PDB file of C-alpha atoms in Angstrom:
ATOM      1  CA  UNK A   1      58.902 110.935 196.324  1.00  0.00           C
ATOM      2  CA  UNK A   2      62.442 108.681 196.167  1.00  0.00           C
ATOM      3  CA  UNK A   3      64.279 108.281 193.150  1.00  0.00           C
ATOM      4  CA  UNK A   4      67.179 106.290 192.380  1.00  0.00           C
ATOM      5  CA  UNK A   5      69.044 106.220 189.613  1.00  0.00           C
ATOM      6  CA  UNK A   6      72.125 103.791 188.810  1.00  0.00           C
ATOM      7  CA  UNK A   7      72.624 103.538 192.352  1.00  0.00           C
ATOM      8  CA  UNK A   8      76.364 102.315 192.899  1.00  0.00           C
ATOM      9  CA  UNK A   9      78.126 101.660 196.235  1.00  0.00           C
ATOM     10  CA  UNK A  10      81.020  99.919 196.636  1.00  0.00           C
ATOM     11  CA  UNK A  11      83.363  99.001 199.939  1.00  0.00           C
ATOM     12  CA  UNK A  12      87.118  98.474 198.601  1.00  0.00           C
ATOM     13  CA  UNK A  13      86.769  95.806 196.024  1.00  0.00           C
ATOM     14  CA  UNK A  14      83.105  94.698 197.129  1.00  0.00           C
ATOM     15  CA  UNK A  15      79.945  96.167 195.416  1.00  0.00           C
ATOM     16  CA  UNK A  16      77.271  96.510 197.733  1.00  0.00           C
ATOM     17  CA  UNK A  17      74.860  97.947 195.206  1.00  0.00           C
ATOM     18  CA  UNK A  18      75.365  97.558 191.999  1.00  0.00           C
ATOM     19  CA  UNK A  19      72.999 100.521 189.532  1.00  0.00           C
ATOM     20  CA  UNK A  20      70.028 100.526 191.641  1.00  0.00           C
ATOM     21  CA  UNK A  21      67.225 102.043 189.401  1.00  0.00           C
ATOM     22  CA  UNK A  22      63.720 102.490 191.183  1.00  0.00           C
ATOM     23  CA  UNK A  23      60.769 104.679 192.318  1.00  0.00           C
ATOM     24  CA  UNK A  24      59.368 105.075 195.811  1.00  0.00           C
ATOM     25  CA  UNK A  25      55.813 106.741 195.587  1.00  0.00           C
ATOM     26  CA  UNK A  26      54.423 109.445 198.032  1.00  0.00           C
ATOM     27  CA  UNK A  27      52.852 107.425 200.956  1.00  0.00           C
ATOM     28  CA  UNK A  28      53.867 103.670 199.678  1.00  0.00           C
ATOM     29  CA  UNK A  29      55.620 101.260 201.969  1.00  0.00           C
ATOM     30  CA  UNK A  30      58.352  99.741 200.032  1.00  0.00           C
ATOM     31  CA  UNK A  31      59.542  96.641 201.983  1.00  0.00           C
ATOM     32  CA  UNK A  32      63.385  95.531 200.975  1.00  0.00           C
ATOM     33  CA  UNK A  33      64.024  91.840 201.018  1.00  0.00           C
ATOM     34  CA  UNK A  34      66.661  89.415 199.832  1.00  0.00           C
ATOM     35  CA  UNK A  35      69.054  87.301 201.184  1.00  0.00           C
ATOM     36  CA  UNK A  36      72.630  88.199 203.736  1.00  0.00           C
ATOM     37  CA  UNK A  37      74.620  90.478 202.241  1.00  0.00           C
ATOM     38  CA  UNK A  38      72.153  91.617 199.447  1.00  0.00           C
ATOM     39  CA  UNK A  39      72.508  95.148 200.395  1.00  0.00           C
ATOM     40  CA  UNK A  40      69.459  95.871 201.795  1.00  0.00           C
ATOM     41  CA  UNK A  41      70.646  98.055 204.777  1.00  0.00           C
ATOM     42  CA  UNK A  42      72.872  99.552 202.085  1.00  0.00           C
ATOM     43  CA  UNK A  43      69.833 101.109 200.018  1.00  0.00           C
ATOM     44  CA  UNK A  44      68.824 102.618 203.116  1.00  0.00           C
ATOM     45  CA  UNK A  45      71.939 104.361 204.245  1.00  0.00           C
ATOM     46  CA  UNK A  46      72.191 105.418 200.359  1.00  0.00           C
ATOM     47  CA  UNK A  47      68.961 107.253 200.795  1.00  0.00           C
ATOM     48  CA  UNK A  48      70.316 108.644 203.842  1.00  0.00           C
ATOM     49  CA  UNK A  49      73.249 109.777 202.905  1.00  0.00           C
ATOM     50  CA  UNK A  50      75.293 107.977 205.388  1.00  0.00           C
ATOM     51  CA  UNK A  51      77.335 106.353 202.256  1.00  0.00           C
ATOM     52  CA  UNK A  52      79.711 107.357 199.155  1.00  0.00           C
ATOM     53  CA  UNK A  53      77.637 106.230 196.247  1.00  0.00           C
ATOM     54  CA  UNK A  54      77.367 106.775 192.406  1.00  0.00           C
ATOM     55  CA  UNK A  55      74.178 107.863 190.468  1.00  0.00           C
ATOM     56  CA  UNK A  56      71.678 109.809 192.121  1.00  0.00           C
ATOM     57  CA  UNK A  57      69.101 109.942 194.746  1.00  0.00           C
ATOM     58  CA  UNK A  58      66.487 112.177 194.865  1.00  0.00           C
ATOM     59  CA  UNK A  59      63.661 113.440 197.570  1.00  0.00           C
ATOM     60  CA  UNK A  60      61.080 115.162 196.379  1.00  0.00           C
ATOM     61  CA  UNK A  61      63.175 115.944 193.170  1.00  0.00           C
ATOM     62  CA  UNK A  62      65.807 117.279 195.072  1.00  0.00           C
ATOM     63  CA  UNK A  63      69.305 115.812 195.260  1.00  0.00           C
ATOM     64  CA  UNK A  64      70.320 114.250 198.404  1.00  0.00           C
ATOM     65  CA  UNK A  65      74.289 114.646 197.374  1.00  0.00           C
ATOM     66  CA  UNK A  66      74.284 118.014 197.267  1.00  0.00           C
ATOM     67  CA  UNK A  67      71.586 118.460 199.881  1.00  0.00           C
ATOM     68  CA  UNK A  68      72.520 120.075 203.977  1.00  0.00           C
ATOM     69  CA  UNK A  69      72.267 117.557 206.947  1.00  0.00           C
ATOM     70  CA  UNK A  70      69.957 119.956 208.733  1.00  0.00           C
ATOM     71  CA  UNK A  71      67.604 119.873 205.681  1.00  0.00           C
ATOM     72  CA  UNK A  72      68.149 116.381 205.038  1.00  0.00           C
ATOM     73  CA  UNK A  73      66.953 115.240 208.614  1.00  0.00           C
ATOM     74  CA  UNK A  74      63.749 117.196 208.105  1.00  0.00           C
ATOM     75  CA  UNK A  75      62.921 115.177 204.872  1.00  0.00           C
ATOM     76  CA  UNK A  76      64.270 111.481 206.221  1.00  0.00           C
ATOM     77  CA  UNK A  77      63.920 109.958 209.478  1.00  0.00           C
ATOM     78  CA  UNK A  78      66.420 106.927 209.842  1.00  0.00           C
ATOM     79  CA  UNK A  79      65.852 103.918 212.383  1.00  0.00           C
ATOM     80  CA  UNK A  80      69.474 101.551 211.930  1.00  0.00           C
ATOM     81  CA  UNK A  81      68.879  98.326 212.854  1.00  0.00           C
ATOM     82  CA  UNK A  82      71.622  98.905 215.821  1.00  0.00           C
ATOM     83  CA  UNK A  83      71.196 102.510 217.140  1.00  0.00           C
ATOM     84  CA  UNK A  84      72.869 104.613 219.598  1.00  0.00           C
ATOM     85  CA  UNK A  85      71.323 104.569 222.702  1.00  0.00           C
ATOM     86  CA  UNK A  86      73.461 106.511 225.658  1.00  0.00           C
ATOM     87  CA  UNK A  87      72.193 104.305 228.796  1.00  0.00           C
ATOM     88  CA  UNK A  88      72.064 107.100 230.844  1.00  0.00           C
ATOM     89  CA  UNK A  89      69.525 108.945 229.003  1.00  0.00           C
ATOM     90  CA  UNK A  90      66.049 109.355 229.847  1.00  0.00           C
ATOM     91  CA  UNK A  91      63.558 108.153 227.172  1.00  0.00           C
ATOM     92  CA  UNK A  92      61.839 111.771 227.439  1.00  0.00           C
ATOM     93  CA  UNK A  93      65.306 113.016 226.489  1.00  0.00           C
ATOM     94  CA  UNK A  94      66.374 110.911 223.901  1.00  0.00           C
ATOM     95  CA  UNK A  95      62.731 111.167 222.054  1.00  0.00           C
ATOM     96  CA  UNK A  96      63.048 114.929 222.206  1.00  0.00           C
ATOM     97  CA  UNK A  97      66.192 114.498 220.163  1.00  0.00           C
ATOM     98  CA  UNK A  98      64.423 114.302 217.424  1.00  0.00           C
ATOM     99  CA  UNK A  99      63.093 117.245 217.198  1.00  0.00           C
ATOM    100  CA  UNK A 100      66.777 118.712 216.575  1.00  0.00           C
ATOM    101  CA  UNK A 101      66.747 119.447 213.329  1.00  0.00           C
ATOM    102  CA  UNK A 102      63.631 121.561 213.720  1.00  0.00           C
ATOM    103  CA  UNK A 103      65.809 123.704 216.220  1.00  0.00           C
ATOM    104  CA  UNK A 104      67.777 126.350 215.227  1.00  0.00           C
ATOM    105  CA  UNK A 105      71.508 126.772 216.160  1.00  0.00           C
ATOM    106  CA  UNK A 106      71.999 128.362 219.878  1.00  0.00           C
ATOM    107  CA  UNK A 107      68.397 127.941 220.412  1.00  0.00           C
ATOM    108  CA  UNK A 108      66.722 125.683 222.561  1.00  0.00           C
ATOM    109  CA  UNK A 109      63.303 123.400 222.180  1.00  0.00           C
ATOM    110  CA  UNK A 110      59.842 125.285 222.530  1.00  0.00           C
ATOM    111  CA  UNK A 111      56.508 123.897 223.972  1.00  0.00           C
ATOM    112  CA  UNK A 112      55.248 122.873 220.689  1.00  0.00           C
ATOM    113  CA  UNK A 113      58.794 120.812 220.385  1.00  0.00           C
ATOM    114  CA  UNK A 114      57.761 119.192 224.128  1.00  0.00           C
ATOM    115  CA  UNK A 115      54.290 119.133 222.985  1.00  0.00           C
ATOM    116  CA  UNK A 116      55.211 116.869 219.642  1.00  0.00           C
ATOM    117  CA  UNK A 117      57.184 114.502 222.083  1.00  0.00           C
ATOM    118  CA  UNK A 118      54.582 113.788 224.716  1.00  0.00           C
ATOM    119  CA  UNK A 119      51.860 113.027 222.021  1.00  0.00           C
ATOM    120  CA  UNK A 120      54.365 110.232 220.707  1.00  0.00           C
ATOM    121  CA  UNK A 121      55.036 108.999 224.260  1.00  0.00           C
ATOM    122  CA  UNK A 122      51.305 108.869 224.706  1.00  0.00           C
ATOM    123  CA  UNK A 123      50.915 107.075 221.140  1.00  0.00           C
ATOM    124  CA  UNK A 124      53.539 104.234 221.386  1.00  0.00           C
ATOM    125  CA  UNK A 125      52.784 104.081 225.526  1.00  0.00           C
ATOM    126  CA  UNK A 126      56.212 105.469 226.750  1.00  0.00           C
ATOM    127  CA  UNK A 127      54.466 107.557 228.863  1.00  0.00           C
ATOM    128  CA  UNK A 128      55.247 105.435 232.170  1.00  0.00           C
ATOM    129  CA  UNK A 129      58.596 105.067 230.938  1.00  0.00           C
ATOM    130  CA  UNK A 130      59.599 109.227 230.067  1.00  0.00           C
ATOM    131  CA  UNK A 131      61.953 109.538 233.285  1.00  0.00           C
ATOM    132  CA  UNK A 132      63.687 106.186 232.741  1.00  0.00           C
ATOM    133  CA  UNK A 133      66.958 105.332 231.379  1.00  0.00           C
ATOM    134  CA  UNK A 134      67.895 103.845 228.722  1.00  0.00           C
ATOM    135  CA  UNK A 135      69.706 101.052 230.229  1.00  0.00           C
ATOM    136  CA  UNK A 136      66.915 100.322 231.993  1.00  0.00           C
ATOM    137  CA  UNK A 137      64.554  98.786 228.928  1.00  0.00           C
ATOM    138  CA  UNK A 138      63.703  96.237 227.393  1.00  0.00           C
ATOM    139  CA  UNK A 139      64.783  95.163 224.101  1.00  0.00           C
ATOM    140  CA  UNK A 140      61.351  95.985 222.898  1.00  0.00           C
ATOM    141  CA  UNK A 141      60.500  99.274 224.631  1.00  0.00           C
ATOM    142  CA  UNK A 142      63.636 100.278 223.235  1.00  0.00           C
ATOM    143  CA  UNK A 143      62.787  99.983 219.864  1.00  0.00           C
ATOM    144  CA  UNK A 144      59.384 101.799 220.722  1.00  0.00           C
ATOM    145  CA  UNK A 145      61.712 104.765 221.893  1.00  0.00           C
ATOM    146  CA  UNK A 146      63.939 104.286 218.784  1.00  0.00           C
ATOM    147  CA  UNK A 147      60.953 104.840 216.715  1.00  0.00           C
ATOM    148  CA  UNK A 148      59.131 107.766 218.598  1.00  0.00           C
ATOM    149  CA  UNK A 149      62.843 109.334 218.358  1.00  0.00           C
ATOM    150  CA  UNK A 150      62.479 108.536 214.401  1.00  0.00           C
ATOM    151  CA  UNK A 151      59.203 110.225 214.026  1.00  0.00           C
ATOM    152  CA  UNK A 152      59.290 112.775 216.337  1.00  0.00           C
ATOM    153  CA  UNK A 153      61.214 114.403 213.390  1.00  0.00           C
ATOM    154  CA  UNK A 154      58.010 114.785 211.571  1.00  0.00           C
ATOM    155  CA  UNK A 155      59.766 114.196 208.290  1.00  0.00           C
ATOM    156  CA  UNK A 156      57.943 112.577 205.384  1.00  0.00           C
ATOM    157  CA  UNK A 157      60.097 109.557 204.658  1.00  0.00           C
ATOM    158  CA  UNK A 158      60.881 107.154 207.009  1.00  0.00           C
ATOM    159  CA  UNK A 159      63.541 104.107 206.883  1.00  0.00           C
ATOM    160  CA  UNK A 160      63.505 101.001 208.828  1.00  0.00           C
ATOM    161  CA  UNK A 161      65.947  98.620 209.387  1.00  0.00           C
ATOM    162  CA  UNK A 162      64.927  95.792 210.622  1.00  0.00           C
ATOM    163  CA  UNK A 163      62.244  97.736 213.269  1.00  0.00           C
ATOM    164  CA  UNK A 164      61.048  94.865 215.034  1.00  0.00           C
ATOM    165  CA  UNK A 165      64.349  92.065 215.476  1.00  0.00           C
ATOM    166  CA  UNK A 166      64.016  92.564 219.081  1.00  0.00           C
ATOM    167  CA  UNK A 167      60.263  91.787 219.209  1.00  0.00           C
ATOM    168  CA  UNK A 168      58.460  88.393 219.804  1.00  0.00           C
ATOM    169  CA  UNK A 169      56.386  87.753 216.985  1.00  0.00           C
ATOM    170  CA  UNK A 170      52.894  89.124 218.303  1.00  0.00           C
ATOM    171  CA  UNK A 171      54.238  91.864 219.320  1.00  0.00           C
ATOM    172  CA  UNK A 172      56.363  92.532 216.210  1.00  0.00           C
ATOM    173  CA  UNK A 173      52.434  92.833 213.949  1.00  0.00           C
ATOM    174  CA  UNK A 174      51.803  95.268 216.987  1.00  0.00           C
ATOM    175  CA  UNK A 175      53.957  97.535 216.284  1.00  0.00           C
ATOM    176  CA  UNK A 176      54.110  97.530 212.578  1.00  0.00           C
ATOM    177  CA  UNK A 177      50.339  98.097 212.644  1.00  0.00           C
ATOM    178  CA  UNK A 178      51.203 101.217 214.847  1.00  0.00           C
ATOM    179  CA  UNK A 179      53.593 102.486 211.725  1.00  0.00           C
ATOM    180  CA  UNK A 180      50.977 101.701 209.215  1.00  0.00           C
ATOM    181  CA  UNK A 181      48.515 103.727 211.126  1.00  0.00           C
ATOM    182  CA  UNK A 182      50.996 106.406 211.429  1.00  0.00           C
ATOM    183  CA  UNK A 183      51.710 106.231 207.631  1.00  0.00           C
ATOM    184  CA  UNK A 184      48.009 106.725 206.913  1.00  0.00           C
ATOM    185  CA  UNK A 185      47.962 109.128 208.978  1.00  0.00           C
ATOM    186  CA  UNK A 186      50.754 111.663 208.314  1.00  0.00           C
ATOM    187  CA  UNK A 187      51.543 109.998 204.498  1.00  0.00           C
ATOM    188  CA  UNK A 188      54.211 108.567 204.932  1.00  0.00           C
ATOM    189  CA  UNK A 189      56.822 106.930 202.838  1.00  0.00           C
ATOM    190  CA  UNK A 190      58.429 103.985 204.111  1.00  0.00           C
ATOM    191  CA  UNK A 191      61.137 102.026 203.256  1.00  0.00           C
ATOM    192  CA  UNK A 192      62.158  99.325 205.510  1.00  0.00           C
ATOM    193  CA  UNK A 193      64.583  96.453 205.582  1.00  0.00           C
ATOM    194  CA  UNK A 194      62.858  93.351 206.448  1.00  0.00           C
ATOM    195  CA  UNK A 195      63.926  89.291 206.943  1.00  0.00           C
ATOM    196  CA  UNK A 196      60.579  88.245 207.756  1.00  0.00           C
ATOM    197  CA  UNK A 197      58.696  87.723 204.241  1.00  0.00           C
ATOM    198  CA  UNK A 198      55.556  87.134 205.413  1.00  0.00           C
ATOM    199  CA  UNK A 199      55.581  90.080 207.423  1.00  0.00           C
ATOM    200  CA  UNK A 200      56.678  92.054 204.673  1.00  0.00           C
ATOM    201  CA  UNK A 201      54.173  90.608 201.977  1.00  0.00           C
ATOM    202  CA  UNK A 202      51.328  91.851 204.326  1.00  0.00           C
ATOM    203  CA  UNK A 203      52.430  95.174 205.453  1.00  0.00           C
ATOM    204  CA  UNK A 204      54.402  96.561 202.117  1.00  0.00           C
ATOM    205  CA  UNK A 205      52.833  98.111 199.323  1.00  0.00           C
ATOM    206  CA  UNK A 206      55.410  96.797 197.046  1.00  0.00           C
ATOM    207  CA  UNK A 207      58.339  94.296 197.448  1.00  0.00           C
ATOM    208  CA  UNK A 208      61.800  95.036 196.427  1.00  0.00           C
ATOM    209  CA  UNK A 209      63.561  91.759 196.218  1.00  0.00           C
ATOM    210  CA  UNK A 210      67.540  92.750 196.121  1.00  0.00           C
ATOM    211  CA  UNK A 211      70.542  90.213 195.248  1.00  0.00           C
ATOM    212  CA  UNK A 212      74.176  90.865 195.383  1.00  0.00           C
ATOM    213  CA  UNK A 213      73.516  94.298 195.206  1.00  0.00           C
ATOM    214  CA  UNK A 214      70.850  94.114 192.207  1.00  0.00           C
ATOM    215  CA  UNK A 215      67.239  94.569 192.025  1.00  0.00           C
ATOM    216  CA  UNK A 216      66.214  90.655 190.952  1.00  0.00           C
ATOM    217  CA  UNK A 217      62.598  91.465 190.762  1.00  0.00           C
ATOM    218  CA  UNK A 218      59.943  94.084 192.712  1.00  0.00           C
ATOM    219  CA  UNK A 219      56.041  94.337 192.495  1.00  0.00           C
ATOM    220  CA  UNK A 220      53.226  94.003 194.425  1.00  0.00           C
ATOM    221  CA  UNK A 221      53.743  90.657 197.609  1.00  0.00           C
ATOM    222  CA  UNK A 222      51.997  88.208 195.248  1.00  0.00           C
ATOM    223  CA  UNK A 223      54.031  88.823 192.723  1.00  0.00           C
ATOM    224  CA  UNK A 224      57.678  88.858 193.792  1.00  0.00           C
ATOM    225  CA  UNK A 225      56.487  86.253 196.673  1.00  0.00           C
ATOM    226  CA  UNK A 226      56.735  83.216 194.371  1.00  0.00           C
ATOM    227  CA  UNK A 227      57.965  79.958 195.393  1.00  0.00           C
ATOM    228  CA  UNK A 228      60.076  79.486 192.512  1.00  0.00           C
ATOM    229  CA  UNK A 229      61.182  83.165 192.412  1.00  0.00           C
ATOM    230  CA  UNK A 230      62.416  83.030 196.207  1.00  0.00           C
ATOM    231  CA  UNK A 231      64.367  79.281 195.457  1.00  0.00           C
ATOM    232  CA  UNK A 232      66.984  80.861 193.119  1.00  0.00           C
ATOM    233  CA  UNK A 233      67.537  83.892 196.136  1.00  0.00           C
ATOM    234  CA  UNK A 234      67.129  82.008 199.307  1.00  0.00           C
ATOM    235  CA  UNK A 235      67.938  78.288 198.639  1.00  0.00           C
ATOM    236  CA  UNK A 236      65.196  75.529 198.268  1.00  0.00           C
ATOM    237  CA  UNK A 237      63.566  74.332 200.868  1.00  0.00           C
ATOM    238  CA  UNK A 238      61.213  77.545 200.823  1.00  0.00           C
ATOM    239  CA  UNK A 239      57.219  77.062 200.424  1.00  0.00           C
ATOM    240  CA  UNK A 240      54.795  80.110 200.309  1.00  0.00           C
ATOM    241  CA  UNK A 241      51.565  79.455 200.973  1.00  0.00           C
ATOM    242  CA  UNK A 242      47.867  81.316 201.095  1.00  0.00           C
ATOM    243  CA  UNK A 243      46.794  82.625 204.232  1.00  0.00           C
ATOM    244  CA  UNK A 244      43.628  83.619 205.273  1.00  0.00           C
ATOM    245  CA  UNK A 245      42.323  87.403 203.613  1.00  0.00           C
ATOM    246  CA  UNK A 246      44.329  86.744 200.781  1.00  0.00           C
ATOM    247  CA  UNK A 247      47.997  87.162 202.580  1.00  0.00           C
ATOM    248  CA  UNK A 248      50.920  84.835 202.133  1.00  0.00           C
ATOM    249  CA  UNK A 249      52.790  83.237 204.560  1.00  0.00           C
ATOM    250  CA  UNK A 250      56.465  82.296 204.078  1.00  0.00           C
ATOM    251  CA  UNK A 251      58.581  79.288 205.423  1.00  0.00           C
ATOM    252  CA  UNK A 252      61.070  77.453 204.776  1.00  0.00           C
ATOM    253  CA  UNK A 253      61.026  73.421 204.993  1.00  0.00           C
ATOM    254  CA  UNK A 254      64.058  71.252 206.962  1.00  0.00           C
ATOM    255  CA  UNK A 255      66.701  69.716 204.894  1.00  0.00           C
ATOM    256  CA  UNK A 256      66.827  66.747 206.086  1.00  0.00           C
ATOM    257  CA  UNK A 257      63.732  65.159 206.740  1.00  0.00           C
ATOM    258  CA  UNK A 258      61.899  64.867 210.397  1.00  0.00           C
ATOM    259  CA  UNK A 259      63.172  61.469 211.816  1.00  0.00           C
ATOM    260  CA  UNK A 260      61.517  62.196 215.883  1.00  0.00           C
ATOM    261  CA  UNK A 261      59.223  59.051 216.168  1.00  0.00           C
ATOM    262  CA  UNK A 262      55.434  60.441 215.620  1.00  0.00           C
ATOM    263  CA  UNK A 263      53.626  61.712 219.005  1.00  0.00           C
ATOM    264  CA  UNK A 264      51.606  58.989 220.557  1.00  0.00           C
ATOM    265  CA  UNK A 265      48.383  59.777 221.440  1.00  0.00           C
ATOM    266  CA  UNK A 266      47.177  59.496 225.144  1.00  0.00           C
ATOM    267  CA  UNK A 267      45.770  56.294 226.268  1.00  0.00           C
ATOM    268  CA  UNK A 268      42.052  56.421 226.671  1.00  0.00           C
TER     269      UNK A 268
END
C-alpha cells in the first residue's frame, strides 16, 4: 500500500531522514518509535506530502510527488500531533470538514456527506457534544473530534501522531481499541507515531524503530522490543518485560537508586 524508497529529508544542514527504505502493507498498523528527534513525525509528513524530500513515496503505486492535494486527501487522512482547531467552531462543523475533499469545487455537502458525519459522532460519542465549540473541550474529547475529522475522509491510510498524548492512560487503550476496530473494519492502513512502547508493541502489527533519521531495526513487537536493542536507542535503564497474553510491557528503571526509607507496615 506505502512505499518508500531512499527517503531523504533534510532542514538546512540537519537530516531528518536519512534514505528511508520500507513497506507498509494493505491493512497493517505500522507503529513508529525511537527516541527525540528520530524523525518519526517526519516519516509521517513525508507520506503526506507536507515536506520537500528525496526518493519516492508511493500509495497504492502511485507517486505522492507528483500526485493533486484533492486526490491526495482522499487516499491519506493526517492527525498532527498539534492540530488546528478554530475555538469557535462547532464539533459538527469541524468533523464535517472532512468530508472536503469528497466535495467538488462551488458545491456544497450532500446528505450522504451529513450522513457519514453523524455515524462518526455516534461511533466515538460526540453526539452530545455536535453543537459545541471547540474551545469548550476537553483535551481528550478533542482528540476524539480530531480523529472523527481524520476519518470522516474515508480514505484508506491513516497517520497518527501521537493520537492519544492528551489522554490518561485508560483512556488512551480506549481509544486506540476504537481505531483498531475501525481498521478491521474499513482496512485500514495505519501508521502512527508513538512514545509509549508498550502501547505500541500491543496495538502495531509491526514496529519501526527509527534513529537519527535511520531505520535501526523493524519487525514484529517481540522482535524490535528487546532490552538490549532499546539500550543503544533510548539509554540504559530500560527493562521490557512479559505481560500477561503474551504482550510486553516497557519501562524504564531510575538512575539513581530509591533511597525513601521502606513503607512501614500498620501496627496490628
Amino acid at each position: 500500500m506505502i512505499s518508500l524508497d531512499g527517503v531523504r529529508v533534510s532542514y538546512r544542514t540537519a537530516v531528518a531522514l536519512d534514505g528511508v527504505t520500507e513497506q507498509m502493507a494493505s491493512g497493517e498498523w505500522v507503529a513508529v518509535i525511537g527516541p527525540n528527534g528520530a524523525g518519526k513525525t517526519t516519516l509521517l509528513q513525508a507520506i503526506a506530502k507536507m515536506v520537500s524530500y528525496r526518493g519516492q513515496v508511493t500509495i497504492g503505486g502511485h507517486q505522492v510527488a507528483t500526485m493533486p492535494r484533492r486526490r491526495l486527501a482522499q487516499l491519506v487522512a493526517y492527525v498532527p500531533q498539534l492540530p488546528q482547531l478554530p475555538p469557535d467552531m462547532t464539533v459538527g462543523d469541524y468533523v464535517l470538514l472532512g468530508r472536503t475533499p469528497h466535495i467538488g469545487y462551488l458545491r456544497v455537502e450532500t446528505a450522504a456527506d451529513r450522513e457519514v458525519c453523524a455515524g462518526l459522532l455516534i461511533r466515538l460519542s460526540l453526539t452530545g457534544l455536535a453543537g459545541r465549540a471547540l474551545a469548550t473541550l476537553s483535551g481528550g474529547e478533542l482528540q476524539r473530534a480530531v480523529l472523527a475529522r481524520a476519518l470522516a475522509q474515508e480514505a484508506p491510510v491513516l497517520l497518527l501522531d501521537e493520537p492519544t498524548s492528551a489522554l490518561d492512560l485508560g483512556r488512551r487503550v480506549d481509544a486506540l481499541e476504537l481505531v483498531d476496530e475501525l481498521r478491521r473494519e474499513r482496512s485500514l492502513t495505519i501508521v502512527s507515531a508513538v512514545h509509549d512502547l508498550t502501547l505500541a508493541g500491543q496495538f502495531a502489527d509491526r514496529l519501526l524503530l527509527l534513529d537519527r533519521g535511520r531505520v535501526a531495526a523493524a519487525g514484529p513487537p517481540a522482535i524490535v522490543l528487546r532490552e538490549d536493542q532499546l539500550a543503544r536507542h533510548f539509554g540504559a535503564g530500560v527493562q521490557v518485560l512479559p505481560a500477561a497474553g503474551g504482550e510486553l510491557a516497557v519501562f524504564f528503571r531510575r538512575a539513581r537508586p530509591d533511597t525513601r526509607p521502606p513503607a512501614q507496615a500498620p501496627p496490628a
